[in-house]
Short mmCIF file of C-alpha atoms in Angstrom, two decimals:
data_model
loop_
_atom_site.label_atom_id
_atom_site.label_comp_id
_atom_site.label_asym_id
_atom_site.label_seq_id
_atom_site.Cartn_x
_atom_site.Cartn_y
_atom_site.Cartn_z
CA ASN Y 968 173.65 129.43 33.54
CA ASN Y 969 170.22 128.32 32.21
CA ASN Y 970 170.79 124.79 33.39
CA ASN Y 971 171.99 126.22 36.83
CA ASN Y 972 168.95 128.58 37.07
CA GLY Y 973 166.69 125.71 36.20
CA ASN Y 974 168.11 123.44 38.86
CA LYS Y 975 167.94 126.30 41.50
CA ASN Y 976 164.15 126.84 40.56
CA ASP Y 977 163.61 123.17 40.76
CA THR Y 978 165.00 122.98 44.09
CA LYS Y 979 163.11 126.10 45.27
CA ILE Y 980 159.73 124.58 43.99
CA ASN Y 981 160.61 121.26 45.89
CA ASP Y 982 161.47 123.03 49.06
CA ASN Y 983 158.32 125.35 48.89
CA ASP Y 984 156.17 122.31 48.08
CA ASN Y 985 157.56 120.23 51.07
CA GLU Y 986 156.94 123.20 53.39
CA LEU Y 987 153.43 123.84 52.06
CA HIS Y 988 152.59 120.07 52.44
CA GLU Y 989 153.69 120.16 56.07
CA LEU Y 990 151.59 123.12 56.93
CA LEU Y 991 148.62 121.73 55.26
CA LYS Y 992 148.95 118.43 57.22
CA GLU Y 993 149.13 120.45 60.62
CA LYS Y 994 146.08 122.48 59.38
CA ASN Y 995 144.17 119.28 58.82
CA LYS Y 996 145.22 117.77 62.19
CA LEU Y 997 143.62 120.85 63.89
CA LYS Y 998 140.54 120.56 61.76
CA LEU Y 999 139.96 117.07 62.98
CA GLU Y 1000 139.86 118.50 66.46
CA ASP Y 1001 137.57 121.30 65.40
CA LEU Y 1002 140.31 123.88 65.95
CA ASP Y 1003 141.79 126.53 63.80
CA ASP Y 1004 144.93 128.66 63.98
CA ALA Y 1005 144.99 132.11 62.18
CA ASN Y 1006 148.75 132.25 62.09
CA LEU Y 1007 148.93 129.00 60.40
CA ASN Y 1008 146.48 129.92 57.96
CA LYS Y 1009 148.62 133.09 57.02
CA LYS Y 1010 151.82 131.02 56.72
CA ILE Y 1011 149.82 128.65 54.36
CA LYS Y 1012 148.72 131.63 52.21
CA ILE Y 1013 152.27 133.17 51.97
CA GLN Y 1014 153.74 129.73 51.12
CA GLN Y 1015 151.24 129.15 48.38
CA LEU Y 1016 152.15 132.52 47.01
CA LYS Y 1017 155.82 131.70 47.09
CA GLN Y 1018 155.31 128.38 45.26
CA ALA Y 1019 153.21 130.12 42.53
CA GLN Y 1020 156.13 132.58 42.18
CA ALA Y 1021 158.62 129.79 42.04
CA VAL Y 1022 156.63 127.82 39.38
CA GLN Y 1023 156.16 130.98 37.24
CA GLU Y 1024 159.97 131.66 37.50
CA SER Y 1025 160.65 128.20 36.25
CA LEU Y 1026 158.81 128.68 33.06
CA PRO Y 1027 160.39 129.85 29.79
CA THR Y 1028 159.40 133.21 28.67
CA THR Y 1029 158.78 134.51 25.06
CA THR Y 1030 161.43 137.21 25.55
CA ASN Y 1031 164.28 134.84 26.48
CA ASN Y 1032 165.51 133.60 23.12
CA SER Y 1033 168.49 131.92 24.61
CA LEU Y 1034 166.48 129.25 26.09
CA PRO Y 1035 166.24 126.43 23.82
CA ALA Y 1036 162.68 124.86 23.04
CA LYS Y 1037 164.07 121.53 24.38
CA ARG Y 1038 164.70 122.93 27.79
CA GLY Y 1039 161.28 124.60 27.95
CA ARG Y 1040 159.53 121.23 27.20
CA LYS Y 1041 161.73 119.50 29.78
CA LEU Y 1042 160.85 122.16 32.50
CA ARG Y 1043 157.19 121.87 31.72
CA LYS Y 1044 157.04 118.05 31.71
CA LYS Y 1045 159.06 118.17 35.08
CA ARG Y 1046 156.55 120.92 36.37
CA ASP Y 1047 153.46 118.87 35.30
CA LYS Y 1048 155.03 115.70 36.97
CA HIS Y 1049 155.69 117.52 40.13
CA ARG Y 1050 152.18 119.10 40.05
CA ASN Y 1051 150.54 115.62 39.28
CA SER Y 1052 152.56 113.99 42.35
CA ARG Y 1053 151.48 116.91 44.63
CA MET Y 1054 147.93 116.45 43.65
CA ASP Y 1055 148.17 112.67 44.18
CA GLN Y 1056 149.59 113.20 47.57
CA GLU Y 1057 146.77 115.92 48.43
CA ASN Y 1058 144.06 113.47 47.48
CA ASN Y 1059 145.70 110.70 49.62
CA ASP Y 1060 145.77 113.12 52.39
CA LYS Y 1061 142.24 114.15 51.90
CA GLU Y 1062 141.12 110.49 51.77
CA GLU Y 1063 143.07 109.79 54.96
CA ASN Y 1064 141.47 112.85 56.65
CA LYS Y 1065 138.07 111.61 55.59
CA LYS Y 1066 138.58 108.30 57.15
CA ALA Y 1067 139.80 109.82 60.21
CA THR Y 1068 136.76 112.24 60.53
CA MET Y 1069 134.47 109.22 59.91
CA ALA Y 1070 136.20 107.10 62.62
CA ARG Y 1071 136.20 110.19 64.98
CA ARG Y 1072 132.34 110.59 64.27
CA LYS Y 1073 131.78 107.03 65.02
CA PHE Y 1074 133.88 107.23 68.20
CA LYS Y 1075 131.80 110.19 69.37
CA GLU Y 1076 128.67 108.15 68.93
CA LYS Y 1077 130.03 105.25 70.93
CA LEU Y 1078 130.93 107.80 73.65
CA LYS Y 1079 127.38 108.82 73.87
CA THR Y 1080 126.58 105.26 75.11
CA ILE Y 1081 128.15 106.24 78.45
CA THR Y 1082 124.97 107.01 80.31
CA ILE Y 1083 123.81 107.87 83.82
CA PRO Y 1084 120.90 106.26 85.43
CA THR Y 1085 117.84 108.26 85.97
CA ALA Y 1086 118.22 108.31 89.84
CA LEU Y 1087 121.63 109.79 89.60
CA LYS Y 1088 120.33 112.48 86.87
CA GLU Y 1089 117.64 113.47 89.56
CA ASN Y 1090 120.38 114.03 91.88
CA LEU Y 1091 121.99 116.48 89.56
CA VAL Y 1092 118.76 118.23 89.27
CA TYR Y 1093 118.33 118.32 93.12
CA GLN Y 1094 121.80 119.73 93.32
CA TYR Y 1095 120.95 122.40 90.89
CA ASN Y 1096 117.82 123.57 92.70
CA LEU Y 1097 119.83 123.40 96.16
CA ILE Y 1098 122.38 125.91 94.82
CA HIS Y 1099 120.56 128.01 92.53
CA TYR Y 1100 117.16 128.50 94.30
CA ASP Y 1101 117.99 127.63 97.90
CA GLU Y 1102 121.50 129.17 97.79
CA LYS Y 1103 122.83 126.44 99.82
CA LEU Y 1104 126.17 124.57 99.55
CA ILE Y 1105 127.20 121.00 99.81
CA LYS Y 1106 129.06 120.58 103.12
CA LEU Y 1107 132.79 120.06 102.60
CA PRO Y 1108 135.15 118.42 103.18
CA LYS Y 1109 133.32 115.14 102.91
CA GLN Y 1110 133.73 112.80 106.07
CA LYS Y 1111 136.30 109.94 105.66
CA GLY Y 1112 134.65 107.01 103.92
CA TYR Y 1113 132.47 109.19 101.59
CA THR Y 1114 135.09 110.88 99.50
CA ILE Y 1115 135.65 110.41 95.84
CA ASN Y 1116 138.90 108.36 96.64
CA ASP Y 1117 136.98 106.27 99.18
CA ILE Y 1118 134.47 105.64 96.47
CA LEU Y 1119 136.98 104.53 93.78
CA ASN Y 1120 138.66 102.26 96.33
CA ASP Y 1121 135.45 100.75 97.40
CA VAL Y 1122 134.53 99.89 93.87
CA MET Y 1123 138.08 98.33 93.51
CA ASP Y 1124 137.67 96.18 96.67
CA GLU Y 1125 134.17 95.03 95.44
CA GLN Y 1126 135.60 93.88 92.15
CA LYS Y 1127 138.45 92.18 93.80
CA LYS Y 1128 136.10 90.17 95.94
CA LYS Y 1129 133.85 89.33 93.01
CA LEU Y 1130 137.32 87.91 91.18
CA GLU Y 1131 138.17 85.91 94.22
CA LYS Y 1132 134.67 84.52 94.46
CA LYS Y 1133 134.78 83.41 90.59
CA LYS Y 1134 138.19 81.70 91.24
CA GLN Y 1135 136.82 79.78 94.17
CA ALA Y 1136 133.68 78.81 92.45
CA GLN Y 1137 133.11 75.13 91.47
CA PRO Y 1138 133.18 74.47 88.77
CA GLN Y 1139 135.32 77.43 87.46
CA ILE Y 1140 134.31 79.33 84.39
CA ALA Y 1141 137.55 80.47 82.61
CA ASP Y 1142 135.84 83.03 80.58
CA ASP Y 1143 134.14 84.69 83.63
CA ILE Y 1144 137.42 84.66 85.62
CA LYS Y 1145 139.26 86.20 82.57
CA ALA Y 1146 136.65 89.05 82.32
CA ALA Y 1147 136.84 89.81 86.01
CA GLN Y 1148 140.69 89.88 85.87
CA THR Y 1149 140.59 92.32 83.13
CA ILE Y 1150 138.24 94.68 84.96
CA ASN Y 1151 140.72 94.35 88.09
CA ASP Y 1152 143.50 95.02 85.75
CA VAL Y 1153 141.91 98.20 84.01
CA LEU Y 1154 140.27 99.72 87.01
CA PRO Y 1155 143.25 101.19 88.81
CA PHE Y 1156 144.53 102.85 85.69
CA LEU Y 1157 140.83 104.25 85.02
CA ASN Y 1158 140.57 105.37 88.59
CA ASN Y 1159 143.86 107.32 88.28
CA GLY Y 1160 142.45 108.99 85.11
CA ILE Y 1161 139.28 109.91 86.82
CA ARG Y 1162 141.23 111.59 89.71
CA GLY Y 1163 143.22 113.52 87.07
CA PHE Y 1164 140.06 114.50 85.06
CA PHE Y 1165 138.38 115.63 88.31
CA LYS Y 1166 141.28 117.86 89.45
CA ASN Y 1167 141.65 119.34 86.03
CA THR Y 1168 137.95 120.19 85.39
CA LEU Y 1169 136.48 120.85 88.88
CA LYS Y 1170 136.82 124.69 89.05
CA LEU Y 1171 136.17 125.28 85.31
CA ASN Y 1172 133.61 122.78 84.35
CA LEU Y 1173 132.11 121.13 87.48
CA LEU Y 1174 131.38 123.86 89.93
CA TYR Y 1175 128.43 126.34 89.78
CA ASN Y 1176 129.75 130.14 90.34
CA PHE Y 1177 128.05 130.09 93.80
CA GLU Y 1178 130.34 127.13 94.68
CA LYS Y 1179 133.55 128.66 93.64
CA PRO Y 1180 134.33 130.78 96.58
CA GLN Y 1181 133.96 127.71 98.84
CA PHE Y 1182 136.51 126.03 96.58
CA ASP Y 1183 138.97 128.74 96.90
CA MET Y 1184 138.57 128.83 100.73
CA ILE Y 1185 139.19 125.09 100.81
CA CYS Y 1186 142.30 125.15 98.95
CA ALA Y 1187 143.56 127.98 100.96
CA GLU Y 1188 142.90 126.07 104.27
CA LYS Y 1189 143.70 122.48 103.22
CA GLU Y 1190 146.43 120.71 101.50
CA ASP Y 1191 144.49 117.60 100.82
CA GLU Y 1192 143.95 116.14 97.20
CA LEU Y 1193 140.61 117.36 95.85
CA CYS Y 1194 139.49 113.66 95.70
CA ASP Y 1195 139.84 113.59 99.58
CA ILE Y 1196 137.59 116.66 99.99
CA TYR Y 1197 134.74 116.14 97.27
CA GLY Y 1198 132.39 113.33 97.18
CA ALA Y 1199 129.72 111.54 95.04
CA GLU Y 1200 127.79 114.57 94.21
CA HIS Y 1201 130.53 116.14 92.25
CA LEU Y 1202 131.77 112.93 90.85
CA ILE Y 1203 128.56 112.35 89.00
CA ARG Y 1204 129.00 115.88 87.56
CA LEU Y 1205 132.20 114.63 86.06
CA PHE Y 1206 130.54 111.38 84.66
CA TYR Y 1207 127.91 113.66 82.92
CA ILE Y 1208 130.44 115.53 80.97
CA LEU Y 1209 133.09 112.64 80.65
CA PRO Y 1210 132.22 111.74 76.69
CA ASN Y 1211 133.38 115.18 76.01
CA ILE Y 1212 136.61 114.75 77.72
CA LEU Y 1213 137.39 111.23 76.62
CA ILE Y 1214 137.09 112.46 72.79
CA HIS Y 1215 140.19 114.70 73.39
CA THR Y 1216 142.09 112.14 75.66
CA GLN Y 1217 145.06 110.59 74.14
CA GLY Y 1218 145.29 106.72 74.58
CA ILE Y 1219 141.57 106.26 74.50
CA ASN Y 1220 140.26 104.96 71.12
CA GLN Y 1221 137.89 102.53 69.54
CA SER Y 1222 140.14 99.50 70.10
CA ASN Y 1223 140.20 99.79 73.95
CA PHE Y 1224 136.92 101.80 74.48
CA GLY Y 1225 134.93 98.64 75.44
CA GLN Y 1226 136.97 97.89 78.44
CA ILE Y 1227 137.07 101.54 79.49
CA LYS Y 1228 133.16 101.84 79.18
CA GLN Y 1229 132.81 98.58 81.07
CA CYS Y 1230 134.73 99.85 84.13
CA ILE Y 1231 133.04 103.36 84.01
CA SER Y 1232 129.75 101.73 83.92
CA ILE Y 1233 130.69 99.66 87.01
CA ILE Y 1234 131.51 102.71 88.89
CA ILE Y 1235 128.29 104.48 87.96
CA GLN Y 1236 126.26 101.38 88.89
CA PHE Y 1237 127.96 101.08 92.08
CA LEU Y 1238 127.05 104.76 92.96
CA SER Y 1239 123.44 104.16 91.80
CA LYS Y 1240 123.23 100.95 93.93
CA ASN Y 1241 124.88 102.79 96.99
CA LYS Y 1242 123.21 106.23 96.44
CA SER Y 1243 121.68 106.21 99.90
CA LYS Y 1244 125.25 105.83 101.53
CA TYR Y 1245 127.24 108.27 99.46
CA PHE Y 1246 124.78 110.89 98.33
CA LEU Y 1247 123.13 113.81 100.21
CA ASN Y 1248 119.46 113.03 101.01
CA PHE Y 1249 117.84 116.01 99.51
CA ASN Y 1250 114.50 115.02 100.79
CA GLY Y 1251 115.49 114.91 104.44
CA LYS Y 1252 118.35 115.59 106.58
CA ASP Y 1253 122.04 114.77 105.59
CA LYS Y 1254 122.63 111.52 107.20
CA SER Y 1255 126.40 111.06 106.67
CA LYS Y 1256 128.43 113.30 104.97
#
């Protein structure tokens, strides 16, 4: 009976320990994302109490004279071995979490290198003044040729032309062609990501409160995609907060960040170079849009 009880307690300890380990792993994942879960913390506390109780029940007591001293030593040895194994695993997990935290911190620093030129930052200030002080709205929908989709397509067309030019150059430079081809391969995926980011963040993160009734009215009247309605002014608002979005985006990491940053920079520089075409002229009349 004592052997059976001992085996049951050992199984109970192992089961509790495994469940506690999984809960702690889940908590560490949330911690890496600067998140917390009250229910999860409660489960961990309950599981820790269960584990302590199970370990206590596995120990020999002074009143139980039927349990041989040898059995008591065996239980203590097994308990210590199990505890040491658990502590080693916890230390390994802490080390992995530390490495992941450091990598995440370094990645955050890299994301800060996505910058907007001064001329486009000034445009953001002009927009703020227009909306907050003058209580005016940017006219929507944008005319054909000036929407976000038009801009992204124009960037793609320009990069295709640059690639063809490099292929036709004499002599050809293999590294230049390879770099241009990579940009043409990555840009379509990035453009689709930008469209998704814009759709998901527009009302909550990109619009001022004064603009939201206009958004609701447009959505009620038109079935067009938002990227066929809004233009460069709102697109650069997205680029301004993009680093905070990318840090939480699956599939974007330090290994592929270089290519993604290069393509983002190409779009931003394209907007800066063509700002007179795509942006409102805040110093005069709206020429285009």
